[in-house]
Tab-separated table of C-alpha atoms and ligand atoms in Angstrom:
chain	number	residue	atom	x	y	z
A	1	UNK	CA	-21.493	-31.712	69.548
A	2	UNK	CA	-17.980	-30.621	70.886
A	3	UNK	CA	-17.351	-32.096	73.979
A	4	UNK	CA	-14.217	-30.053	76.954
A	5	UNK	CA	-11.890	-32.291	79.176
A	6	UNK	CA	-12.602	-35.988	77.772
A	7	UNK	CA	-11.001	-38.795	78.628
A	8	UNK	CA	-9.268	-40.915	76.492
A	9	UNK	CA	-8.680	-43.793	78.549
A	10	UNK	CA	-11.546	-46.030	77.099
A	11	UNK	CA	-10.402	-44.768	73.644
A	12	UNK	CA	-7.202	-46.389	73.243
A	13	UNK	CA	-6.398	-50.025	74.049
A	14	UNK	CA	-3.136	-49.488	75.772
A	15	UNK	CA	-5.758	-47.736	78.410
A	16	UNK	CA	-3.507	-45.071	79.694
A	17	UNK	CA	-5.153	-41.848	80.846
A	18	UNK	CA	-5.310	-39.059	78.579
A	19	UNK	CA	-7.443	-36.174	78.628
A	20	UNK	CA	-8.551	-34.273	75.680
A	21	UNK	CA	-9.309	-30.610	75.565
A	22	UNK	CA	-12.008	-31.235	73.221
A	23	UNK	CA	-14.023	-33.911	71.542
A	24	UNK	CA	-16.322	-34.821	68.542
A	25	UNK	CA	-18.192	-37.850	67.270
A	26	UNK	CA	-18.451	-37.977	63.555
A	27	UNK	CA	-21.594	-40.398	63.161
A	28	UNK	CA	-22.373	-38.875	59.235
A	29	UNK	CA	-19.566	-37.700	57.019
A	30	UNK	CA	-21.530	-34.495	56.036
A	31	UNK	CA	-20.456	-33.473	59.347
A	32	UNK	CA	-16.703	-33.006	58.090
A	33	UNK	CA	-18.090	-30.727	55.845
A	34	UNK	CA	-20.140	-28.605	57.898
A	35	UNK	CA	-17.707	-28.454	60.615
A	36	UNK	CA	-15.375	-26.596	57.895
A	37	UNK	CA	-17.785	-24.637	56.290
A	38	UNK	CA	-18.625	-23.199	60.006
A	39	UNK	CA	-15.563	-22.578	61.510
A	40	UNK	CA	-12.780	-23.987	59.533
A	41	UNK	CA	-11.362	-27.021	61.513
A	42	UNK	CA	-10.383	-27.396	64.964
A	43	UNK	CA	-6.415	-27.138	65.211
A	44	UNK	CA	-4.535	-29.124	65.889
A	45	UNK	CA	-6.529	-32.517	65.416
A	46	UNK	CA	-6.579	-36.169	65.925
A	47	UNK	CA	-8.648	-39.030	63.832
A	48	UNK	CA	-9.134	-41.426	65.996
A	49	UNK	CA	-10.622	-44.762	65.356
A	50	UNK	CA	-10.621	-47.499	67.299
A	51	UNK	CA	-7.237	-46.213	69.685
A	52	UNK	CA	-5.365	-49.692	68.643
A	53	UNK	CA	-2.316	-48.481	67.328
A	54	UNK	CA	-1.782	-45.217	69.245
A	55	UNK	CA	-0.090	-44.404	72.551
A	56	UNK	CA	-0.949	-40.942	74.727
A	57	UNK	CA	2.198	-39.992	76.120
A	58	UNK	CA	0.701	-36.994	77.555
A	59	UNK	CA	-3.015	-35.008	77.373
A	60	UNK	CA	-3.821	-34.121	73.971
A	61	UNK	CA	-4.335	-30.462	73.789
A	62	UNK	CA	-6.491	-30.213	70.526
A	63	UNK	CA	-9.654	-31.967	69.113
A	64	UNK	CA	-9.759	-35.817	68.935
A	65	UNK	CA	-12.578	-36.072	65.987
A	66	UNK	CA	-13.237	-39.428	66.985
A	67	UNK	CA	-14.664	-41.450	63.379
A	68	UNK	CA	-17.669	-43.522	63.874
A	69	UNK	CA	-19.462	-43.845	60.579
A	70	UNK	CA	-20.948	-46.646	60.552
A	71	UNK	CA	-22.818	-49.015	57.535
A	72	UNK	CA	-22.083	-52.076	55.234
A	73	UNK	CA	-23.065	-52.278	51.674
A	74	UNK	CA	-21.549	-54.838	48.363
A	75	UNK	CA	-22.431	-55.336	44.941
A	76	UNK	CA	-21.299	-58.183	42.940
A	77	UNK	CA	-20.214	-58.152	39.246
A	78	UNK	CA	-19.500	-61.440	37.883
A	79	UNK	CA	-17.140	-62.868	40.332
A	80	UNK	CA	-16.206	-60.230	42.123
A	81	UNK	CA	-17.419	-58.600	45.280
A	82	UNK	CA	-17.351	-54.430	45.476
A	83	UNK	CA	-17.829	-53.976	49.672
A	84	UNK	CA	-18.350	-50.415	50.910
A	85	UNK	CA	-18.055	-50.149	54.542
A	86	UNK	CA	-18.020	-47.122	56.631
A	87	UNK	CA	-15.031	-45.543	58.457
A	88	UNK	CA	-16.022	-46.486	61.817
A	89	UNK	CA	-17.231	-50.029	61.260
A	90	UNK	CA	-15.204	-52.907	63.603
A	91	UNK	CA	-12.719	-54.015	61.269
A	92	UNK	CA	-13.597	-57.705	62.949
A	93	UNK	CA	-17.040	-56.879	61.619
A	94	UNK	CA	-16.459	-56.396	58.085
A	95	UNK	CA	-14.167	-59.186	57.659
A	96	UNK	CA	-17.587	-61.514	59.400
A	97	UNK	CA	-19.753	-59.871	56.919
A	98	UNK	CA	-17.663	-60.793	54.035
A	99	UNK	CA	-16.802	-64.458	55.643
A	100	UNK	CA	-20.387	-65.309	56.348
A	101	UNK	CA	-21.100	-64.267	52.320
A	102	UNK	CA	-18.642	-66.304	51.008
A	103	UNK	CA	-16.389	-63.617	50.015
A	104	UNK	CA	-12.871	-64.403	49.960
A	105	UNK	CA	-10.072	-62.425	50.684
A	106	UNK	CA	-10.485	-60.718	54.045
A	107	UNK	CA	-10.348	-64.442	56.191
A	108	UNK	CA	-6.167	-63.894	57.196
A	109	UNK	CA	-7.108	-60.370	58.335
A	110	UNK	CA	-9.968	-61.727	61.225
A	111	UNK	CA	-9.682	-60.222	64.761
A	112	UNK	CA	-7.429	-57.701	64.031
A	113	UNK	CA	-8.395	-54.429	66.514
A	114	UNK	CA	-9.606	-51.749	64.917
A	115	UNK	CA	-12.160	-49.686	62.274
A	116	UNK	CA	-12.129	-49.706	58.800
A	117	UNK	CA	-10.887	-46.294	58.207
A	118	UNK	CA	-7.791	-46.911	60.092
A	119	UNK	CA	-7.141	-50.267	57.779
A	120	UNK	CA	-5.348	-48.195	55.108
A	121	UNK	CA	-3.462	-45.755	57.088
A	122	UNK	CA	-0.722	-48.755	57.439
A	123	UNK	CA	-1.589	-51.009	55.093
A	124	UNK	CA	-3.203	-53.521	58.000
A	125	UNK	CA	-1.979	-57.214	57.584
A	126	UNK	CA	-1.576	-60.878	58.899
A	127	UNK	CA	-0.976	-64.347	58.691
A	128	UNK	CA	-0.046	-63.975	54.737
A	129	UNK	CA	-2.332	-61.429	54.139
A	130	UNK	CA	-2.221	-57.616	53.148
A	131	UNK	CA	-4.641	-54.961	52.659
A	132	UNK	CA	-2.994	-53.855	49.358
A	133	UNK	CA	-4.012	-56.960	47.520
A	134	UNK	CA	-7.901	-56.313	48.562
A	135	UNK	CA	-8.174	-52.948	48.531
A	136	UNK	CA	-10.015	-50.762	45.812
A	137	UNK	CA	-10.841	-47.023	46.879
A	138	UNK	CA	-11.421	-45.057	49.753
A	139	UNK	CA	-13.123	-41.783	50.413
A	140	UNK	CA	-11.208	-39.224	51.730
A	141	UNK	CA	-12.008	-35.572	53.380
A	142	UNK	CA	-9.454	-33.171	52.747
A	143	UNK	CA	-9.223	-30.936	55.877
A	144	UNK	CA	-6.628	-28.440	54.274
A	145	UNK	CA	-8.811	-28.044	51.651
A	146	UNK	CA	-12.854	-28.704	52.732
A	147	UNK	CA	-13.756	-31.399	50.034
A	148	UNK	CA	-14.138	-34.985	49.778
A	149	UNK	CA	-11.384	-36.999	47.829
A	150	UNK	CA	-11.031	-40.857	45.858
A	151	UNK	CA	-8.005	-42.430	46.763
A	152	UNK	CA	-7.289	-45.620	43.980
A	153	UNK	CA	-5.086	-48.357	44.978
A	154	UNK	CA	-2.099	-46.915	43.395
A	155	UNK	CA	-2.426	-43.748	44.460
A	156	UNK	CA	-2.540	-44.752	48.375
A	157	UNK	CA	1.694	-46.032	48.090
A	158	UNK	CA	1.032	-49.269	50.070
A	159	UNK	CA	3.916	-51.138	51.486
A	160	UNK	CA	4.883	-52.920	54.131
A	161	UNK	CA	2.986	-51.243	57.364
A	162	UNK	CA	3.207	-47.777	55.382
A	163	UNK	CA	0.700	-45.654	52.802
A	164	UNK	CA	0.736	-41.906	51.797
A	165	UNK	CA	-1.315	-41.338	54.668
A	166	UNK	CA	1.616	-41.865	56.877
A	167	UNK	CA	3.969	-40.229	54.712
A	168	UNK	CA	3.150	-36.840	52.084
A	169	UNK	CA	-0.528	-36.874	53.290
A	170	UNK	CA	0.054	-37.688	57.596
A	171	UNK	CA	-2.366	-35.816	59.294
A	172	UNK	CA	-4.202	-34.677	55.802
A	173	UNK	CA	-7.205	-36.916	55.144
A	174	UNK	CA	-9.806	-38.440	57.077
A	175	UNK	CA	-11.208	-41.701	55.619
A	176	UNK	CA	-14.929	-42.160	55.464
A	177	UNK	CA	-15.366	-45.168	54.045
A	178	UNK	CA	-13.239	-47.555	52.095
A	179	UNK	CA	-14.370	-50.287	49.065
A	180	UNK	CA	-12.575	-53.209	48.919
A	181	UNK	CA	-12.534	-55.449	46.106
A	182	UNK	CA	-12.971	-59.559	46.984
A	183	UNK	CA	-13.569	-62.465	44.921
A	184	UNK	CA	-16.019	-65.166	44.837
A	185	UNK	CA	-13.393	-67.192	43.070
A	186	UNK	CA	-10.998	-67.133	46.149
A	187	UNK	CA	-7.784	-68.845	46.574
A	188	UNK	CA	-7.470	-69.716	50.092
A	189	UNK	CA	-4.126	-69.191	51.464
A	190	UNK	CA	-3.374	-71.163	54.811
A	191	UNK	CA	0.822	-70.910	54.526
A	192	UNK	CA	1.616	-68.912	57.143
A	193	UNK	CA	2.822	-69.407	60.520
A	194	UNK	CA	0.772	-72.196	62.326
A	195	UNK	CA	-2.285	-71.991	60.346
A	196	UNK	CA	-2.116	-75.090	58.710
A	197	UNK	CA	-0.734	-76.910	61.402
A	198	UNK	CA	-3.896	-75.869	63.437
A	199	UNK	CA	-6.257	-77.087	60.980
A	200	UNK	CA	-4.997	-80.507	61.110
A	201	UNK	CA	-5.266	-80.049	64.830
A	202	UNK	CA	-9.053	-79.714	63.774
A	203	UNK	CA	-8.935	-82.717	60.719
A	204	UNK	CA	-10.098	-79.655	58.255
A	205	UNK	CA	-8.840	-81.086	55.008
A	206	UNK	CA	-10.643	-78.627	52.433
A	207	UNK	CA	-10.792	-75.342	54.715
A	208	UNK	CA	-12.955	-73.304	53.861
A	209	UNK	CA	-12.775	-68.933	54.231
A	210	UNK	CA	-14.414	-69.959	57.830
A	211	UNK	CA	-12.492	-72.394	58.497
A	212	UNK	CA	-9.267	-70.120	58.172
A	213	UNK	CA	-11.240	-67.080	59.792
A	214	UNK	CA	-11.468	-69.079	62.651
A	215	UNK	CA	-8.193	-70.791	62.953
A	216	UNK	CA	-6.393	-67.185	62.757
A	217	UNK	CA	-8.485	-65.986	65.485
A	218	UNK	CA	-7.813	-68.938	67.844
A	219	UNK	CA	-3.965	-68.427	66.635
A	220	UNK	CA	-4.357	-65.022	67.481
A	221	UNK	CA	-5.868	-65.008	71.495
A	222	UNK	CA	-3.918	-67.508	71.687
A	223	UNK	CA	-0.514	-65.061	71.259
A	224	UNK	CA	-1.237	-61.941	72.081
A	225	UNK	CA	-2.962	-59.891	75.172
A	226	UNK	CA	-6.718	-59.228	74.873
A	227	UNK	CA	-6.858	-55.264	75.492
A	228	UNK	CA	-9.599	-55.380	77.273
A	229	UNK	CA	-7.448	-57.262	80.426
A	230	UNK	CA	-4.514	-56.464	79.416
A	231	UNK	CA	-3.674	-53.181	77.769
A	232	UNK	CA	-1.269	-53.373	74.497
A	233	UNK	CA	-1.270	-52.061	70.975
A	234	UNK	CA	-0.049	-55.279	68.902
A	235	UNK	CA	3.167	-55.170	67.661
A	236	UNK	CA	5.099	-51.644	69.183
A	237	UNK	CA	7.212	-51.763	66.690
A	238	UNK	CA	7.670	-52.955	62.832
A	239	UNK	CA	9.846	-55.972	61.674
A	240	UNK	CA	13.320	-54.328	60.386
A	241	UNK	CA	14.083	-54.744	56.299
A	242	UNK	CA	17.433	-54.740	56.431
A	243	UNK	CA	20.284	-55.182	52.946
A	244	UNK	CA	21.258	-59.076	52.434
A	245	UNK	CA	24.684	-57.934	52.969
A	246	UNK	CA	24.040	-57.042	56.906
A	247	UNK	CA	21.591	-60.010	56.925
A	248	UNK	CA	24.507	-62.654	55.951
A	249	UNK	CA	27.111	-60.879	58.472
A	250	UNK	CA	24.323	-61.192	60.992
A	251	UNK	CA	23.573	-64.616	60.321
A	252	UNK	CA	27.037	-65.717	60.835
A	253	UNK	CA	26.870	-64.722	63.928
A	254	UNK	CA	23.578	-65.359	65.357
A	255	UNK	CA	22.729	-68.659	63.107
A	256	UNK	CA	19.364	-68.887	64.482
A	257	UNK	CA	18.465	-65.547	63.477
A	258	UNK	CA	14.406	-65.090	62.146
A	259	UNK	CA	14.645	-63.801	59.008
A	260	UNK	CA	12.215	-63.649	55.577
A	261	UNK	CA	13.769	-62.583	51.914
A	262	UNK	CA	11.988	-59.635	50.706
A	263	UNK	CA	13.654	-59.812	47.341
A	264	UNK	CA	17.148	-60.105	46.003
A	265	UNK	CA	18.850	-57.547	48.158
A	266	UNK	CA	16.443	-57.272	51.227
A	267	UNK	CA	15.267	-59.110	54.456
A	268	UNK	CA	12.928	-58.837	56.799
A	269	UNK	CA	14.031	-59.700	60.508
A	270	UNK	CA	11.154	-60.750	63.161
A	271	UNK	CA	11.618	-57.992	65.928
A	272	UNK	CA	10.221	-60.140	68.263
A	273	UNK	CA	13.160	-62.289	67.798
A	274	UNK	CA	15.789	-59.456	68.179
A	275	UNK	CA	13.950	-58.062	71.364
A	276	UNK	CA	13.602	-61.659	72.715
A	277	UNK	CA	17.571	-61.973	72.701
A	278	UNK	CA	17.966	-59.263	74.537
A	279	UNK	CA	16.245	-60.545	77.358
A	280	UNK	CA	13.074	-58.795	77.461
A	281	UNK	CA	10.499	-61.350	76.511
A	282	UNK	CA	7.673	-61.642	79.795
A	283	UNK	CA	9.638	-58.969	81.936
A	284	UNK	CA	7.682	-56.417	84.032
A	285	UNK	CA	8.861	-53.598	85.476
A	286	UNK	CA	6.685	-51.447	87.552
A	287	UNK	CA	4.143	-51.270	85.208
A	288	UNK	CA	5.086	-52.079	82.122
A	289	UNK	CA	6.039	-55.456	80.665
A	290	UNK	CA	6.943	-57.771	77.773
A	291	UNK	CA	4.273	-59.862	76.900
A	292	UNK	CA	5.202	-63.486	77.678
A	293	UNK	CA	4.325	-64.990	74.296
A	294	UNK	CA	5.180	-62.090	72.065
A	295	UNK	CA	8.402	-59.839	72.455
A	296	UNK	CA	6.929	-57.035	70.346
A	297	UNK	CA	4.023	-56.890	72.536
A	298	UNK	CA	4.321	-53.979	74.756
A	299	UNK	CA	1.930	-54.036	77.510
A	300	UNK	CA	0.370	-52.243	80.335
A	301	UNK	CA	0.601	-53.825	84.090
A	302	UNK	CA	-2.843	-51.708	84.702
A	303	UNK	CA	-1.518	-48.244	85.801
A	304	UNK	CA	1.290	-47.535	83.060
A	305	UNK	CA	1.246	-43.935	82.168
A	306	UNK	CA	1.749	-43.510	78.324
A	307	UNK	CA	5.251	-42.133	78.672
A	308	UNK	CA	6.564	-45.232	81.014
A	309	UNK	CA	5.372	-47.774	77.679
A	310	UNK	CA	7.447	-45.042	75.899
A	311	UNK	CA	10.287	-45.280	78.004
A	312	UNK	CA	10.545	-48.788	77.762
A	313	UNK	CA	10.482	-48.750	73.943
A	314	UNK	CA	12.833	-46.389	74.340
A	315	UNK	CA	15.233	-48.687	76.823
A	316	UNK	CA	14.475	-51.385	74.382
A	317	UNK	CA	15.539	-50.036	70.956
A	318	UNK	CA	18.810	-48.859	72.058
A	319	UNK	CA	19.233	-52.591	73.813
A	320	UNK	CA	18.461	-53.668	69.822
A	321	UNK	CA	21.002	-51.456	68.355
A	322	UNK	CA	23.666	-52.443	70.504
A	323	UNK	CA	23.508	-55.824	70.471
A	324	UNK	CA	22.613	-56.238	66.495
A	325	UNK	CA	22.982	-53.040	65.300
A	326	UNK	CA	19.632	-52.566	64.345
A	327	UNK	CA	16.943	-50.099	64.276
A	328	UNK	CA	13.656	-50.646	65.411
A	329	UNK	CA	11.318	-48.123	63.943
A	330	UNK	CA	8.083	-47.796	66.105
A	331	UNK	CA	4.309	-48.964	64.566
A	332	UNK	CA	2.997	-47.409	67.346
A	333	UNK	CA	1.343	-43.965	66.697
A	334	UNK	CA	2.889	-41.730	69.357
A	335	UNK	CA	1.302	-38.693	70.529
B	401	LIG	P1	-6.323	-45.801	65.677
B	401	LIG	O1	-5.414	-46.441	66.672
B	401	LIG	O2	-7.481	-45.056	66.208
B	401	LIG	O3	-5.463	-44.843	64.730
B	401	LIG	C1	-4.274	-45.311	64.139
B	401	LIG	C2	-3.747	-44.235	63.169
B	401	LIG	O4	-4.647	-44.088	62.074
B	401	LIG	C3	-3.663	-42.846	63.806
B	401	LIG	O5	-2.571	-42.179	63.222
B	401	LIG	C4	-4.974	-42.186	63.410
B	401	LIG	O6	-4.883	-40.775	63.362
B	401	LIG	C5	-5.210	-42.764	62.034
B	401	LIG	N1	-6.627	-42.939	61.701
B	401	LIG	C6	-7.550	-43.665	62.395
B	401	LIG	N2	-8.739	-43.618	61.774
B	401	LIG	C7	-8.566	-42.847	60.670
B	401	LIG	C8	-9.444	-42.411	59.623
B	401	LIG	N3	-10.733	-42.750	59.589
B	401	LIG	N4	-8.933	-41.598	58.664
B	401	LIG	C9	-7.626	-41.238	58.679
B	401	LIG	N5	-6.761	-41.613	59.646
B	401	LIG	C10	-7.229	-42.408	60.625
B	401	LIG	N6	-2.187	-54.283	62.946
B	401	LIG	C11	-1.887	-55.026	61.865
B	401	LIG	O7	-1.645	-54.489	60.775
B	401	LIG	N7	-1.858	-56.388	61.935
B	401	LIG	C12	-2.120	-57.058	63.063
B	401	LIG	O8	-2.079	-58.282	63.083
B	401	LIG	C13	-2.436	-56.296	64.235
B	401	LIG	N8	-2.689	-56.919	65.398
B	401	LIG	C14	-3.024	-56.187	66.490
B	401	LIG	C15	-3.325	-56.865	67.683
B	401	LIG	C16	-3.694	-56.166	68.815
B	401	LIG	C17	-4.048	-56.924	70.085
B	401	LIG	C18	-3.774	-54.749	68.778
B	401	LIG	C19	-4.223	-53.986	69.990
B	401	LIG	C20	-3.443	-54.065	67.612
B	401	LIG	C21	-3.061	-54.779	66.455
B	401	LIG	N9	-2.734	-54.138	65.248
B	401	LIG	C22	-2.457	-54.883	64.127
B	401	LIG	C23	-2.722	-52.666	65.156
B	401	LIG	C24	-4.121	-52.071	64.878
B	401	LIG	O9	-5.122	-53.041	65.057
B	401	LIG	C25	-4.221	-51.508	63.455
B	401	LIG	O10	-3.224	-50.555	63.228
B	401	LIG	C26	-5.580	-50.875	63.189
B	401	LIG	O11	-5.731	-50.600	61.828
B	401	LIG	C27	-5.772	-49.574	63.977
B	401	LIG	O12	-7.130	-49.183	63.825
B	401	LIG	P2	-7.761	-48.124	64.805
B	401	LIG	O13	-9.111	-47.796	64.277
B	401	LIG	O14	-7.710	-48.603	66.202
B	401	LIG	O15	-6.798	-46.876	64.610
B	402	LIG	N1	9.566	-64.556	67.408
B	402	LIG	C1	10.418	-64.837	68.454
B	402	LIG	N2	10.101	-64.351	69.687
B	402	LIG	C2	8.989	-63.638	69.929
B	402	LIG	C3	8.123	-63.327	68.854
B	402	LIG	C4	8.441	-63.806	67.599
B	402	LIG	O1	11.432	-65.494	68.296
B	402	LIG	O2	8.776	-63.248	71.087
B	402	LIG	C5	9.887	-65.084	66.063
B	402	LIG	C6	9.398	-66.532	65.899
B	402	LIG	O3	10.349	-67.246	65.139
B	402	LIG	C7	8.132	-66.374	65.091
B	402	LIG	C8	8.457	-65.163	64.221
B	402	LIG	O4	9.257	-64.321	65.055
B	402	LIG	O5	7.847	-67.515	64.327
B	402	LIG	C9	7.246	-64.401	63.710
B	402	LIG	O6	6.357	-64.133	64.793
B	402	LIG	P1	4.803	-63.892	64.511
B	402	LIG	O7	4.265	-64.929	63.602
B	402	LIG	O8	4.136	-63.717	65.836
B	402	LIG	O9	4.792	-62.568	63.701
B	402	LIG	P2	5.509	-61.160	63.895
B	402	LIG	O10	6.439	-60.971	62.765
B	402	LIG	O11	6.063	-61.022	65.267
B	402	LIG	C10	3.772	-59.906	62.448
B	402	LIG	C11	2.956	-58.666	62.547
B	402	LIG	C12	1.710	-58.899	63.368
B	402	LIG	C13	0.887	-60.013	62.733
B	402	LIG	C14	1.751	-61.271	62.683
B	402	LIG	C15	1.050	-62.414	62.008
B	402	LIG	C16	4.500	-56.821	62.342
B	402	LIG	C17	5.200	-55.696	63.025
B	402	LIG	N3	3.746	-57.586	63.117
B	402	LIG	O12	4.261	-60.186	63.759
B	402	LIG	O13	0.945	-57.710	63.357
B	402	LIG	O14	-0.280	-60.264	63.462
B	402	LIG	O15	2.969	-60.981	61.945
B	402	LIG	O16	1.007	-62.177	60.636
B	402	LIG	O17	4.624	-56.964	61.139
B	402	LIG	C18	0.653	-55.644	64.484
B	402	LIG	O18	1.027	-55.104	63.442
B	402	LIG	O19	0.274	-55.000	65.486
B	402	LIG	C19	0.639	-57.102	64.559
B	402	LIG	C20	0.294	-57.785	65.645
């Protein structure tokens, strides 16, 4: 049913007000298809998900069709593990179903915010993990068009925080459901960042998918702002890839500079690092902030308006650029 004049607040985890001129839950996907055999669809439009990676700067004057299609189903051929899940399932959710199975692959990707649809939209990823490496096919509705789509690996363009649903297809597809292909024969991977080191901490010798499941989520509240105290969206913005040739001149200078190769002529540089130098890390003002443990962690004091975040990201990319010469391009869906 469309709903006039919602608000958005308890839709995105930054929790800035936002009102929406109108409003529809999408429980079944054969509602995408009656919605455009009726009246064509509502224009302009938002998919929204679980609001985790999305800032309101101001109310949205269109229809937010708001995906909650819910349902969990696998099949398993030999050693590997077909899961279907449902664009609006808790991303948290699926990775526990697949964890508490035995099937490895999703275990680096626990706690992450968000629903299922939204996990290929930018390629989700942590702690050594990407979605591109688990990731078999998604169904798609075409709202230019009025039919239902399968999107392969290959055809979706993963990279780093990016897919063609970001790029040539932004604002094109909703995604109903998404199959992702795991293994029973899973190599646990516990290299990055402090997950080994925690489960030491814990005498795990032999981890198991649980084991690391666990230990990322502990890593996780540990680092970054729960959004249901304190507003945020994860990371604002993405780490920079910049050419090896800016990398070394940079590295001269700042020796302690965070950096990871990419390949022979690329590196990434940890934003949080760059932002940290320039003195942001844990600073409020009015309210807005830094989050204390995580410089790319843009956060709301409890009454931020959506464009005040904005303006700070704004304050704090041009601080980036001067001092490094850098630019920081935003994760963060702005609308
Ligand atoms: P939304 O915020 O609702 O939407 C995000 C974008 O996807 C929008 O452009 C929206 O239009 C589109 N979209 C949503 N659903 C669909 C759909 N069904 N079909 C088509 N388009 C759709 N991300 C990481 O990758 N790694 C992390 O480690 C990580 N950590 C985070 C930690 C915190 C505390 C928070 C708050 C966020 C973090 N994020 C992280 C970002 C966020 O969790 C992901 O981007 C997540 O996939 C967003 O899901 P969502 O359902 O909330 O999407
Ligand atoms: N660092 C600092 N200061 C900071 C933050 C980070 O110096 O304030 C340096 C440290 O050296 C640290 C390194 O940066 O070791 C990397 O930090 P971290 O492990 O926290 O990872 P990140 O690069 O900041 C990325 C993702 C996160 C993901 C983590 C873990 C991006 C934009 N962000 O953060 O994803 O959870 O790695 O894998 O790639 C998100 O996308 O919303 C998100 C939270």
């Amino acid at each position: 049913m469309l709903e006039s004049n919602i608000s958005l607040k308890p839709f995105n985890t930054f929790g800035v007000p936002a009102i929406a001129s109108n409003y529809l839950k999408i429980t079944q996907e054969h509602q995408l298809q009656e919605l455009f055999d009726s009246h064509g669809f509502p224009a302009p439009n938002l998919t929204l998900g679980g609001g985790s990676n999305v800032l309101f700067t101001k109310n949205y004057s269109g229809c937010v069709i708001h995906i909650q299609i819910k349902g969990i189903q696998h099949f398993i051929e030999g050693s590997n593990i077909y899961v279907t899940a449902g664009g609006g399932e808790i991303w948290n959710d699926l990775v526990w179903y697949c964890v508490d199975r035995g099937f490895g692959g999703l275990e680096n990707m626990a706690l992450i915010p968000g629903t299922v649809g939204a996990s290929p939209v930018q390629n989700i990823g942590a702690y050594g993990a990407e979605l591109m490496s688990y990731f078999h096919s998604c169904r798609a509705f075409d709202k230019q068009n009025g039919e239902f789509v399968t999107f392969n690996n290959q055809q979706c363009k993963f990279s780093y925080r990016d897919s063609i649903f970001k790029t040539t297809y932004k604002d094109r597809f909703i995604i109903t459901s998404v199959t992702y292909k795991l293994s029973l024969n899973h190599q646990i991977n516990t290299s990055y960042g402090a997950i080994n080191q925690e489960l030491q901490k814990r005498g795990v010798s032999s981890p198991t998918i649980q084991d690391v499941a666990e230990v990322v989520s502990h890593i996780r509240v540990e680092k970054l702002p729960d959004p249901s105290t304190v507003g945020n969206a994860g990371s604002f913005f993405k780490n920079p890839i910049i050419s090896r040739e800016q990398h070394d001149q940079l590295k001269e200078k700042f020796q302690d500079l965070v950096s990871y190769q990419v390949d022979a002529s690329q590196f990434k540089i940890a934003a949080g690092w760059l932002i940290e130098q320039c003195g942001y890390k844990g600073k409020t003002f009015g309210q807005v902030g830094v989050w204390k443990n995580q410089a790319l962690v843009l956060v709301n004091q409890g009454q931020a308006k959506g464009i005040e975040i904005y303006q700070l990201s704004e304050e704090i990319a041009q601080s980036v650029y001067n001092k490094f010469n850098i630019t920081l391009e935003r994760e963060v869906n702005i609308l």
